[in-house]
PDB file of C-alpha atoms in Angstrom:
ATOM      1  CA  UNK A   1      15.093  -5.706 -33.904  1.00  0.00           C
ATOM      2  CA  UNK A   2      18.191  -6.263 -35.948  1.00  0.00           C
ATOM      3  CA  UNK A   3      20.971  -6.839 -33.547  1.00  0.00           C
ATOM      4  CA  UNK A   4      24.685  -5.077 -33.845  1.00  0.00           C
ATOM      5  CA  UNK A   5      27.045  -7.587 -35.769  1.00  0.00           C
ATOM      6  CA  UNK A   6      30.862  -7.954 -34.554  1.00  0.00           C
ATOM      7  CA  UNK A   7      33.685 -10.455 -34.139  1.00  0.00           C
ATOM      8  CA  UNK A   8      35.698 -12.245 -31.563  1.00  0.00           C
ATOM      9  CA  UNK A   9      38.619  -9.703 -32.684  1.00  0.00           C
ATOM     10  CA  UNK A  10      38.338  -7.513 -29.881  1.00  0.00           C
ATOM     11  CA  UNK A  11      37.846  -9.913 -27.240  1.00  0.00           C
ATOM     12  CA  UNK A  12      39.823 -12.767 -25.372  1.00  0.00           C
ATOM     13  CA  UNK A  13      38.350 -15.768 -24.315  1.00  0.00           C
ATOM     14  CA  UNK A  14      37.498 -16.365 -20.527  1.00  0.00           C
ATOM     15  CA  UNK A  15      35.592 -19.048 -19.490  1.00  0.00           C
ATOM     16  CA  UNK A  16      32.547 -21.497 -20.398  1.00  0.00           C
ATOM     17  CA  UNK A  17      29.553 -22.919 -19.215  1.00  0.00           C
ATOM     18  CA  UNK A  18      27.022 -25.335 -20.554  1.00  0.00           C
ATOM     19  CA  UNK A  19      24.897 -22.935 -22.025  1.00  0.00           C
ATOM     20  CA  UNK A  20      27.536 -20.109 -23.521  1.00  0.00           C
ATOM     21  CA  UNK A  21      31.146 -19.263 -23.994  1.00  0.00           C
ATOM     22  CA  UNK A  22      32.483 -15.899 -22.143  1.00  0.00           C
ATOM     23  CA  UNK A  23      35.036 -13.248 -23.358  1.00  0.00           C
ATOM     24  CA  UNK A  24      36.816 -10.197 -21.801  1.00  0.00           C
ATOM     25  CA  UNK A  25      36.810  -6.836 -23.860  1.00  0.00           C
ATOM     26  CA  UNK A  26      40.681  -6.409 -24.741  1.00  0.00           C
ATOM     27  CA  UNK A  27      40.694  -2.723 -24.458  1.00  0.00           C
ATOM     28  CA  UNK A  28      37.800  -2.060 -22.188  1.00  0.00           C
ATOM     29  CA  UNK A  29      38.030  -4.227 -18.591  1.00  0.00           C
ATOM     30  CA  UNK A  30      34.434  -3.186 -17.765  1.00  0.00           C
ATOM     31  CA  UNK A  31      32.873  -5.144 -20.087  1.00  0.00           C
ATOM     32  CA  UNK A  32      32.159  -8.716 -21.225  1.00  0.00           C
ATOM     33  CA  UNK A  33      30.756 -11.037 -23.839  1.00  0.00           C
ATOM     34  CA  UNK A  34      28.696 -13.594 -23.619  1.00  0.00           C
ATOM     35  CA  UNK A  35      28.144 -15.781 -26.606  1.00  0.00           C
ATOM     36  CA  UNK A  36      25.517 -18.425 -27.086  1.00  0.00           C
ATOM     37  CA  UNK A  37      27.314 -20.553 -29.002  1.00  0.00           C
ATOM     38  CA  UNK A  38      25.796 -23.859 -27.321  1.00  0.00           C
ATOM     39  CA  UNK A  39      23.754 -26.464 -29.283  1.00  0.00           C
ATOM     40  CA  UNK A  40      21.686 -27.022 -25.757  1.00  0.00           C
ATOM     41  CA  UNK A  41      20.176 -23.285 -26.095  1.00  0.00           C
ATOM     42  CA  UNK A  42      19.106 -21.075 -29.065  1.00  0.00           C
ATOM     43  CA  UNK A  43      18.813 -17.424 -29.726  1.00  0.00           C
ATOM     44  CA  UNK A  44      15.385 -17.216 -28.017  1.00  0.00           C
ATOM     45  CA  UNK A  45      17.315 -18.178 -24.768  1.00  0.00           C
ATOM     46  CA  UNK A  46      19.839 -15.364 -24.843  1.00  0.00           C
ATOM     47  CA  UNK A  47      16.959 -12.738 -25.444  1.00  0.00           C
ATOM     48  CA  UNK A  48      15.322 -14.417 -22.594  1.00  0.00           C
ATOM     49  CA  UNK A  49      18.291 -13.682 -20.749  1.00  0.00           C
ATOM     50  CA  UNK A  50      18.641 -10.290 -22.070  1.00  0.00           C
ATOM     51  CA  UNK A  51      15.065  -9.649 -21.412  1.00  0.00           C
ATOM     52  CA  UNK A  52      15.486 -11.074 -17.424  1.00  0.00           C
ATOM     53  CA  UNK A  53      18.513  -9.103 -16.495  1.00  0.00           C
ATOM     54  CA  UNK A  54      16.789  -5.664 -17.279  1.00  0.00           C
ATOM     55  CA  UNK A  55      13.813  -7.042 -14.968  1.00  0.00           C
ATOM     56  CA  UNK A  56      15.802  -7.771 -12.291  1.00  0.00           C
ATOM     57  CA  UNK A  57      17.322  -4.386 -12.519  1.00  0.00           C
ATOM     58  CA  UNK A  58      14.230  -2.757 -11.693  1.00  0.00           C
ATOM     59  CA  UNK A  59      13.470  -5.350  -8.852  1.00  0.00           C
ATOM     60  CA  UNK A  60      16.627  -3.729  -7.256  1.00  0.00           C
ATOM     61  CA  UNK A  61      18.448  -7.416  -7.472  1.00  0.00           C
ATOM     62  CA  UNK A  62      22.002  -7.273  -7.725  1.00  0.00           C
ATOM     63  CA  UNK A  63      23.130  -8.596 -11.074  1.00  0.00           C
ATOM     64  CA  UNK A  64      25.871  -7.047 -13.935  1.00  0.00           C
ATOM     65  CA  UNK A  65      23.835  -4.846 -16.091  1.00  0.00           C
ATOM     66  CA  UNK A  66      23.241  -6.335 -19.533  1.00  0.00           C
ATOM     67  CA  UNK A  67      24.389  -3.821 -22.083  1.00  0.00           C
ATOM     68  CA  UNK A  68      22.978  -4.833 -25.408  1.00  0.00           C
ATOM     69  CA  UNK A  69      22.338  -7.720 -27.510  1.00  0.00           C
ATOM     70  CA  UNK A  70      24.543  -8.244 -30.613  1.00  0.00           C
ATOM     71  CA  UNK A  71      25.301 -10.873 -33.098  1.00  0.00           C
ATOM     72  CA  UNK A  72      28.747 -12.301 -32.721  1.00  0.00           C
ATOM     73  CA  UNK A  73      30.048 -14.373 -36.038  1.00  0.00           C
ATOM     74  CA  UNK A  74      26.163 -15.418 -36.201  1.00  0.00           C
ATOM     75  CA  UNK A  75      25.817 -16.127 -32.620  1.00  0.00           C
ATOM     76  CA  UNK A  76      23.089 -14.531 -30.614  1.00  0.00           C
ATOM     77  CA  UNK A  77      24.951 -12.559 -27.434  1.00  0.00           C
ATOM     78  CA  UNK A  78      24.951 -10.113 -24.641  1.00  0.00           C
ATOM     79  CA  UNK A  79      27.604  -7.556 -23.960  1.00  0.00           C
ATOM     80  CA  UNK A  80      27.662  -7.517 -20.014  1.00  0.00           C
ATOM     81  CA  UNK A  81      28.692  -5.061 -17.237  1.00  0.00           C
ATOM     82  CA  UNK A  82      31.778  -6.815 -15.931  1.00  0.00           C
ATOM     83  CA  UNK A  83      32.864  -6.848 -12.454  1.00  0.00           C
ATOM     84  CA  UNK A  84      36.735  -6.395 -12.813  1.00  0.00           C
ATOM     85  CA  UNK A  85      37.757  -7.487  -9.554  1.00  0.00           C
ATOM     86  CA  UNK A  86      35.453 -10.025  -8.702  1.00  0.00           C
ATOM     87  CA  UNK A  87      35.274 -14.640  -7.593  1.00  0.00           C
ATOM     88  CA  UNK A  88      32.606 -16.765  -7.435  1.00  0.00           C
ATOM     89  CA  UNK A  89      31.589 -17.977  -4.305  1.00  0.00           C
ATOM     90  CA  UNK A  90      32.680 -21.095  -5.393  1.00  0.00           C
ATOM     91  CA  UNK A  91      36.172 -19.918  -5.993  1.00  0.00           C
ATOM     92  CA  UNK A  92      35.965 -17.896  -2.626  1.00  0.00           C
ATOM     93  CA  UNK A  93      35.203 -21.355  -0.820  1.00  0.00           C
ATOM     94  CA  UNK A  94      37.998 -23.475  -2.757  1.00  0.00           C
ATOM     95  CA  UNK A  95      40.835 -20.985  -2.431  1.00  0.00           C
ATOM     96  CA  UNK A  96      40.082 -20.844   1.342  1.00  0.00           C
ATOM     97  CA  UNK A  97      38.551 -23.652   2.995  1.00  0.00           C
ATOM     98  CA  UNK A  98      38.616 -22.313   6.384  1.00  0.00           C
ATOM     99  CA  UNK A  99      35.995 -19.812   5.566  1.00  0.00           C
ATOM    100  CA  UNK A 100      33.593 -22.082   3.844  1.00  0.00           C
ATOM    101  CA  UNK A 101      31.085 -20.972   6.728  1.00  0.00           C
ATOM    102  CA  UNK A 102      31.493 -17.418   6.057  1.00  0.00           C
ATOM    103  CA  UNK A 103      30.448 -17.552   2.267  1.00  0.00           C
ATOM    104  CA  UNK A 104      27.541 -20.065   3.346  1.00  0.00           C
ATOM    105  CA  UNK A 105      26.271 -17.718   5.066  1.00  0.00           C
ATOM    106  CA  UNK A 106      26.107 -14.789   2.822  1.00  0.00           C
ATOM    107  CA  UNK A 107      25.129 -17.197  -0.106  1.00  0.00           C
ATOM    108  CA  UNK A 108      22.050 -18.104   2.435  1.00  0.00           C
ATOM    109  CA  UNK A 109      21.520 -14.708   3.021  1.00  0.00           C
ATOM    110  CA  UNK A 110      21.077 -13.553  -0.620  1.00  0.00           C
ATOM    111  CA  UNK A 111      19.335 -16.314  -1.462  1.00  0.00           C
ATOM    112  CA  UNK A 112      16.769 -16.164   1.317  1.00  0.00           C
ATOM    113  CA  UNK A 113      16.583 -12.358   0.383  1.00  0.00           C
ATOM    114  CA  UNK A 114      15.960 -13.267  -3.313  1.00  0.00           C
ATOM    115  CA  UNK A 115      13.150 -15.744  -2.386  1.00  0.00           C
ATOM    116  CA  UNK A 116      11.394 -12.851  -0.397  1.00  0.00           C
ATOM    117  CA  UNK A 117      11.232 -10.368  -3.293  1.00  0.00           C
ATOM    118  CA  UNK A 118       7.859 -10.742  -5.201  1.00  0.00           C
ATOM    119  CA  UNK A 119       8.026 -10.348  -8.722  1.00  0.00           C
ATOM    120  CA  UNK A 120       4.954  -9.830 -11.179  1.00  0.00           C
ATOM    121  CA  UNK A 121       3.230 -12.738 -13.339  1.00  0.00           C
ATOM    122  CA  UNK A 122       3.098 -10.517 -16.082  1.00  0.00           C
ATOM    123  CA  UNK A 123       6.659 -10.276 -16.542  1.00  0.00           C
ATOM    124  CA  UNK A 124       8.037 -13.798 -15.145  1.00  0.00           C
ATOM    125  CA  UNK A 125       7.159 -16.954 -15.955  1.00  0.00           C
ATOM    126  CA  UNK A 126       6.019 -19.692 -13.220  1.00  0.00           C
ATOM    127  CA  UNK A 127       8.561 -22.777 -12.917  1.00  0.00           C
ATOM    128  CA  UNK A 128       5.343 -24.832 -12.111  1.00  0.00           C
ATOM    129  CA  UNK A 129       3.572 -23.647 -15.544  1.00  0.00           C
ATOM    130  CA  UNK A 130       6.851 -24.455 -17.341  1.00  0.00           C
ATOM    131  CA  UNK A 131       7.478 -27.751 -15.528  1.00  0.00           C
ATOM    132  CA  UNK A 132       4.220 -29.369 -15.688  1.00  0.00           C
ATOM    133  CA  UNK A 133       3.909 -28.273 -19.432  1.00  0.00           C
ATOM    134  CA  UNK A 134       7.164 -30.086 -20.054  1.00  0.00           C
ATOM    135  CA  UNK A 135       6.767 -33.390 -18.126  1.00  0.00           C
ATOM    136  CA  UNK A 136       3.405 -33.675 -19.756  1.00  0.00           C
ATOM    137  CA  UNK A 137       5.013 -33.708 -23.131  1.00  0.00           C
ATOM    138  CA  UNK A 138       8.295 -35.734 -22.278  1.00  0.00           C
ATOM    139  CA  UNK A 139       7.894 -38.882 -23.761  1.00  0.00           C
ATOM    140  CA  UNK A 140      10.327 -40.710 -21.621  1.00  0.00           C
ATOM    141  CA  UNK A 141       8.220 -39.793 -18.291  1.00  0.00           C
ATOM    142  CA  UNK A 142       5.911 -43.008 -17.590  1.00  0.00           C
ATOM    143  CA  UNK A 143       1.956 -41.923 -15.893  1.00  0.00           C
ATOM    144  CA  UNK A 144       3.119 -42.667 -12.805  1.00  0.00           C
ATOM    145  CA  UNK A 145       5.780 -40.186 -12.544  1.00  0.00           C
ATOM    146  CA  UNK A 146       3.845 -37.598 -14.013  1.00  0.00           C
ATOM    147  CA  UNK A 147       1.538 -37.995 -11.553  1.00  0.00           C
ATOM    148  CA  UNK A 148       3.855 -37.677  -8.914  1.00  0.00           C
ATOM    149  CA  UNK A 149       5.445 -34.647 -10.174  1.00  0.00           C
ATOM    150  CA  UNK A 150       1.660 -32.979 -10.424  1.00  0.00           C
ATOM    151  CA  UNK A 151       0.666 -33.956  -6.665  1.00  0.00           C
ATOM    152  CA  UNK A 152       4.168 -32.607  -5.531  1.00  0.00           C
ATOM    153  CA  UNK A 153       3.607 -29.504  -7.735  1.00  0.00           C
ATOM    154  CA  UNK A 154       0.302 -28.941  -6.022  1.00  0.00           C
ATOM    155  CA  UNK A 155       1.436 -29.124  -2.953  1.00  0.00           C
ATOM    156  CA  UNK A 156       3.969 -26.033  -3.123  1.00  0.00           C
ATOM    157  CA  UNK A 157       1.325 -24.240  -4.979  1.00  0.00           C
ATOM    158  CA  UNK A 158       2.110 -21.041  -7.295  1.00  0.00           C
ATOM    159  CA  UNK A 159       3.734 -18.260  -5.939  1.00  0.00           C
ATOM    160  CA  UNK A 160       5.028 -14.886  -7.266  1.00  0.00           C
ATOM    161  CA  UNK A 161       8.656 -14.496  -5.734  1.00  0.00           C
ATOM    162  CA  UNK A 162      11.905 -14.911  -7.511  1.00  0.00           C
ATOM    163  CA  UNK A 163      13.651 -18.053  -8.089  1.00  0.00           C
ATOM    164  CA  UNK A 164      17.080 -18.119  -9.477  1.00  0.00           C
ATOM    165  CA  UNK A 165      16.645 -21.612 -11.246  1.00  0.00           C
ATOM    166  CA  UNK A 166      20.123 -22.606 -11.108  1.00  0.00           C
ATOM    167  CA  UNK A 167      20.837 -21.896  -7.446  1.00  0.00           C
ATOM    168  CA  UNK A 168      24.451 -23.257  -6.777  1.00  0.00           C
ATOM    169  CA  UNK A 169      27.612 -20.664  -5.936  1.00  0.00           C
ATOM    170  CA  UNK A 170      29.120 -20.972  -9.495  1.00  0.00           C
ATOM    171  CA  UNK A 171      26.488 -18.125  -9.891  1.00  0.00           C
ATOM    172  CA  UNK A 172      27.146 -15.815  -7.385  1.00  0.00           C
ATOM    173  CA  UNK A 173      29.992 -13.414  -7.599  1.00  0.00           C
ATOM    174  CA  UNK A 174      31.197 -11.463  -5.055  1.00  0.00           C
ATOM    175  CA  UNK A 175      33.059  -7.843  -6.164  1.00  0.00           C
ATOM    176  CA  UNK A 176      36.689  -7.943  -4.595  1.00  0.00           C
ATOM    177  CA  UNK A 177      36.584  -3.889  -3.509  1.00  0.00           C
ATOM    178  CA  UNK A 178      33.046  -3.588  -2.479  1.00  0.00           C
ATOM    179  CA  UNK A 179      32.489  -7.076  -1.323  1.00  0.00           C
ATOM    180  CA  UNK A 180      28.931  -6.577  -3.201  1.00  0.00           C
ATOM    181  CA  UNK A 181      27.296 -10.128  -4.334  1.00  0.00           C
ATOM    182  CA  UNK A 182      25.703 -10.288  -7.534  1.00  0.00           C
ATOM    183  CA  UNK A 183      23.698 -13.309  -9.135  1.00  0.00           C
ATOM    184  CA  UNK A 184      24.614 -14.346 -12.764  1.00  0.00           C
ATOM    185  CA  UNK A 185      23.501 -16.959 -15.092  1.00  0.00           C
ATOM    186  CA  UNK A 186      19.764 -15.965 -15.100  1.00  0.00           C
ATOM    187  CA  UNK A 187      18.564 -17.845 -17.835  1.00  0.00           C
ATOM    188  CA  UNK A 188      16.123 -20.209 -15.810  1.00  0.00           C
ATOM    189  CA  UNK A 189      15.299 -17.831 -13.713  1.00  0.00           C
ATOM    190  CA  UNK A 190      11.603 -17.743 -12.798  1.00  0.00           C
ATOM    191  CA  UNK A 191       8.989 -16.838 -10.135  1.00  0.00           C
ATOM    192  CA  UNK A 192       7.453 -19.981  -7.773  1.00  0.00           C
ATOM    193  CA  UNK A 193       7.865 -21.510  -4.422  1.00  0.00           C
ATOM    194  CA  UNK A 194      11.403 -21.219  -2.766  1.00  0.00           C
ATOM    195  CA  UNK A 195      11.685 -25.371  -2.491  1.00  0.00           C
ATOM    196  CA  UNK A 196      12.650 -25.538  -6.324  1.00  0.00           C
ATOM    197  CA  UNK A 197      15.582 -23.475  -5.659  1.00  0.00           C
ATOM    198  CA  UNK A 198      16.181 -25.163  -2.004  1.00  0.00           C
ATOM    199  CA  UNK A 199      16.053 -28.566  -4.261  1.00  0.00           C
ATOM    200  CA  UNK A 200      18.347 -27.461  -6.953  1.00  0.00           C
ATOM    201  CA  UNK A 201      20.848 -26.407  -4.309  1.00  0.00           C
ATOM    202  CA  UNK A 202      20.559 -29.820  -2.447  1.00  0.00           C
ATOM    203  CA  UNK A 203      20.978 -31.490  -5.875  1.00  0.00           C
ATOM    204  CA  UNK A 204      24.554 -29.846  -6.058  1.00  0.00           C
ATOM    205  CA  UNK A 205      25.716 -30.116  -2.334  1.00  0.00           C
ATOM    206  CA  UNK A 206      24.607 -33.240  -1.565  1.00  0.00           C
ATOM    207  CA  UNK A 207      23.384 -35.692  -3.831  1.00  0.00           C
ATOM    208  CA  UNK A 208      25.736 -38.517  -5.495  1.00  0.00           C
ATOM    209  CA  UNK A 209      25.078 -37.255  -8.932  1.00  0.00           C
ATOM    210  CA  UNK A 210      24.801 -33.118  -8.348  1.00  0.00           C
ATOM    211  CA  UNK A 211      27.910 -33.885  -6.291  1.00  0.00           C
ATOM    212  CA  UNK A 212      29.879 -35.329  -9.285  1.00  0.00           C
ATOM    213  CA  UNK A 213      29.012 -32.479 -11.512  1.00  0.00           C
ATOM    214  CA  UNK A 214      29.586 -30.082  -8.645  1.00  0.00           C
ATOM    215  CA  UNK A 215      33.493 -31.099  -8.662  1.00  0.00           C
ATOM    216  CA  UNK A 216      33.877 -28.820 -11.600  1.00  0.00           C
ATOM    217  CA  UNK A 217      30.993 -25.931 -11.174  1.00  0.00           C
ATOM    218  CA  UNK A 218      31.602 -25.218  -7.567  1.00  0.00           C
ATOM    219  CA  UNK A 219      35.264 -26.485  -7.250  1.00  0.00           C
ATOM    220  CA  UNK A 220      35.042 -28.211  -4.118  1.00  0.00           C
ATOM    221  CA  UNK A 221      35.668 -31.710  -2.977  1.00  0.00           C
ATOM    222  CA  UNK A 222      32.930 -34.176  -1.477  1.00  0.00           C
ATOM    223  CA  UNK A 223      33.551 -33.087   2.024  1.00  0.00           C
ATOM    224  CA  UNK A 224      33.814 -28.974   1.296  1.00  0.00           C
ATOM    225  CA  UNK A 225      30.501 -29.917  -0.496  1.00  0.00           C
ATOM    226  CA  UNK A 226      28.987 -31.298   2.474  1.00  0.00           C
ATOM    227  CA  UNK A 227      30.021 -28.314   4.908  1.00  0.00           C
ATOM    228  CA  UNK A 228      28.823 -25.759   2.805  1.00  0.00           C
ATOM    229  CA  UNK A 229      25.684 -27.283   2.639  1.00  0.00           C
ATOM    230  CA  UNK A 230      24.923 -27.619   6.377  1.00  0.00           C
ATOM    231  CA  UNK A 231      26.262 -24.204   6.979  1.00  0.00           C
ATOM    232  CA  UNK A 232      23.755 -22.797   4.275  1.00  0.00           C
ATOM    233  CA  UNK A 233      20.883 -25.129   5.796  1.00  0.00           C
ATOM    234  CA  UNK A 234      21.635 -23.651   9.429  1.00  0.00           C
ATOM    235  CA  UNK A 235      21.240 -19.962   8.091  1.00  0.00           C
ATOM    236  CA  UNK A 236      18.636 -20.296   5.779  1.00  0.00           C
ATOM    237  CA  UNK A 237      16.767 -22.319   8.226  1.00  0.00           C
ATOM    238  CA  UNK A 238      17.104 -19.838  11.240  1.00  0.00           C
ATOM    239  CA  UNK A 239      16.302 -16.765   8.610  1.00  0.00           C
ATOM    240  CA  UNK A 240      13.471 -18.405   6.972  1.00  0.00           C
ATOM    241  CA  UNK A 241      12.099 -20.716  10.081  1.00  0.00           C
ATOM    242  CA  UNK A 242      11.630 -23.579   8.054  1.00  0.00           C
ATOM    243  CA  UNK A 243      12.644 -26.752  10.485  1.00  0.00           C
ATOM    244  CA  UNK A 244      14.235 -29.849   8.720  1.00  0.00           C
ATOM    245  CA  UNK A 245      15.191 -28.158   5.862  1.00  0.00           C
ATOM    246  CA  UNK A 246      17.235 -30.896   3.965  1.00  0.00           C
ATOM    247  CA  UNK A 247      14.541 -33.306   4.104  1.00  0.00           C
ATOM    248  CA  UNK A 248      12.228 -30.832   2.710  1.00  0.00           C
ATOM    249  CA  UNK A 249      14.451 -29.853  -0.672  1.00  0.00           C
ATOM    250  CA  UNK A 250      15.171 -33.710  -0.777  1.00  0.00           C
ATOM    251  CA  UNK A 251      11.776 -34.387  -0.941  1.00  0.00           C
ATOM    252  CA  UNK A 252      10.871 -31.950  -4.214  1.00  0.00           C
ATOM    253  CA  UNK A 253      14.584 -32.901  -6.046  1.00  0.00           C
ATOM    254  CA  UNK A 254      12.408 -34.713  -8.369  1.00  0.00           C
ATOM    255  CA  UNK A 255      10.662 -31.571  -9.408  1.00  0.00           C
ATOM    256  CA  UNK A 256      14.206 -30.080 -10.257  1.00  0.00           C
ATOM    257  CA  UNK A 257      15.892 -33.232 -11.995  1.00  0.00           C
ATOM    258  CA  UNK A 258      12.759 -34.008 -14.361  1.00  0.00           C
ATOM    259  CA  UNK A 259      12.646 -30.351 -16.126  1.00  0.00           C
ATOM    260  CA  UNK A 260      16.448 -29.417 -15.743  1.00  0.00           C
ATOM    261  CA  UNK A 261      18.139 -33.007 -16.995  1.00  0.00           C
ATOM    262  CA  UNK A 262      15.222 -33.128 -19.661  1.00  0.00           C
ATOM    263  CA  UNK A 263      16.412 -29.710 -20.865  1.00  0.00           C
ATOM    264  CA  UNK A 264      19.806 -30.840 -21.771  1.00  0.00           C
ATOM    265  CA  UNK A 265      21.102 -32.044 -25.195  1.00  0.00           C
ATOM    266  CA  UNK A 266      22.239 -35.326 -24.232  1.00  0.00           C
ATOM    267  CA  UNK A 267      22.941 -38.739 -25.991  1.00  0.00           C
ATOM    268  CA  UNK A 268      19.432 -40.978 -26.591  1.00  0.00           C
ATOM    269  CA  UNK A 269      21.430 -43.688 -24.478  1.00  0.00           C
ATOM    270  CA  UNK A 270      22.190 -40.715 -21.811  1.00  0.00           C
ATOM    271  CA  UNK A 271      18.685 -39.537 -21.885  1.00  0.00           C
ATOM    272  CA  UNK A 272      17.455 -43.029 -21.315  1.00  0.00           C
ATOM    273  CA  UNK A 273      19.283 -43.618 -18.706  1.00  0.00           C
ATOM    274  CA  UNK A 274      18.082 -40.719 -16.662  1.00  0.00           C
ATOM    275  CA  UNK A 275      14.530 -41.262 -17.850  1.00  0.00           C
ATOM    276  CA  UNK A 276      14.456 -44.412 -16.018  1.00  0.00           C
ATOM    277  CA  UNK A 277      16.247 -42.666 -13.054  1.00  0.00           C
ATOM    278  CA  UNK A 278      13.573 -40.184 -12.583  1.00  0.00           C
ATOM    279  CA  UNK A 279      11.004 -42.244 -13.010  1.00  0.00           C
ATOM    280  CA  UNK A 280      12.540 -44.519  -9.974  1.00  0.00           C
ATOM    281  CA  UNK A 281      12.745 -41.832  -7.411  1.00  0.00           C
ATOM    282  CA  UNK A 282       9.350 -40.300  -8.307  1.00  0.00           C
ATOM    283  CA  UNK A 283       7.973 -43.784  -7.985  1.00  0.00           C
ATOM    284  CA  UNK A 284       9.836 -44.076  -4.298  1.00  0.00           C
ATOM    285  CA  UNK A 285       8.382 -40.690  -3.344  1.00  0.00           C
ATOM    286  CA  UNK A 286       4.855 -42.129  -4.498  1.00  0.00           C
ATOM    287  CA  UNK A 287       5.473 -45.184  -2.119  1.00  0.00           C
ATOM    288  CA  UNK A 288       6.558 -43.328   0.608  1.00  0.00           C
ATOM    289  CA  UNK A 289       3.126 -41.027   0.581  1.00  0.00           C
ATOM    290  CA  UNK A 290       1.120 -43.870   0.134  1.00  0.00           C
ATOM    291  CA  UNK A 291       2.706 -46.047   3.507  1.00  0.00           C
ATOM    292  CA  UNK A 292       1.523 -42.564   4.999  1.00  0.00           C
ATOM    293  CA  UNK A 293      -2.091 -43.185   3.769  1.00  0.00           C
ATOM    294  CA  UNK A 294      -1.475 -40.062   1.546  1.00  0.00           C
ATOM    295  CA  UNK A 295      -0.908 -38.035   4.996  1.00  0.00           C
ATOM    296  CA  UNK A 296       2.182 -35.371   5.237  1.00  0.00           C
ATOM    297  CA  UNK A 297       3.323 -34.943   8.498  1.00  0.00           C
ATOM    298  CA  UNK A 298       5.163 -31.805   7.845  1.00  0.00           C
ATOM    299  CA  UNK A 299       4.036 -28.656   6.519  1.00  0.00           C
ATOM    300  CA  UNK A 300       5.001 -28.814   2.985  1.00  0.00           C
ATOM    301  CA  UNK A 301       3.533 -25.259   1.508  1.00  0.00           C
ATOM    302  CA  UNK A 302       6.399 -22.990   2.556  1.00  0.00           C
TER     303      UNK A 302
END
């Protein structure tokens, strides 16, 4: 379907992320434009995000409505409903550190509700299948890493429950007038076991590399990231009945890294370093399992 062509004349720059640049309409405050101008993703990614937003609306999940796919100066773009008086959970935590526990509890409750939402296998891609297909074709991952990844993925199985795909506080906004939270940036949305999302969150709030990235996307210093994660784990663990959530999320960290880092448009030297690192931590996971005689002492299919 041919998309309507527009220019940026009626739009004002408002922010940017890894995959797109956002703009607010100069005259209509209820509209925002997301231009997928990054070389990390292409037109297909924008179309996928648009379709996902519509499907999530059908499931009853709260996310700003995708109004129209357009061509903005040669780039695939989406016009979204704009929540005018909103702040991300990241900004809310950064602006008042005394309320980190409050926002961590909200984020945990909304994450749990998302993970409890069933979604059809015909409408949503399997995170497990996408990841395994990508890893098998990845030249930088050695045979041992691929074997460990397959074994961990089999432990989790494949479920028809919603996953955000990039579970961190920059991807939830709250309407200041109503208090209604909304999920945003849904390009990595899929179905599967919630441990994929929980491993992602742990990466940003507890892992040394992730915490460096979180300084930018979550706007919190290391101590505050730790405080947020601890409060999140307490609430999510209570709701879900998962004990020792931090350890379990750590175990599956490699399943987040092998797929997400591999998709980024890094230089060859940077990718080489990442591949070596991922192969290293996959080997450590494999060694720990071998030392236990291949016996897992905690339930891992959650």
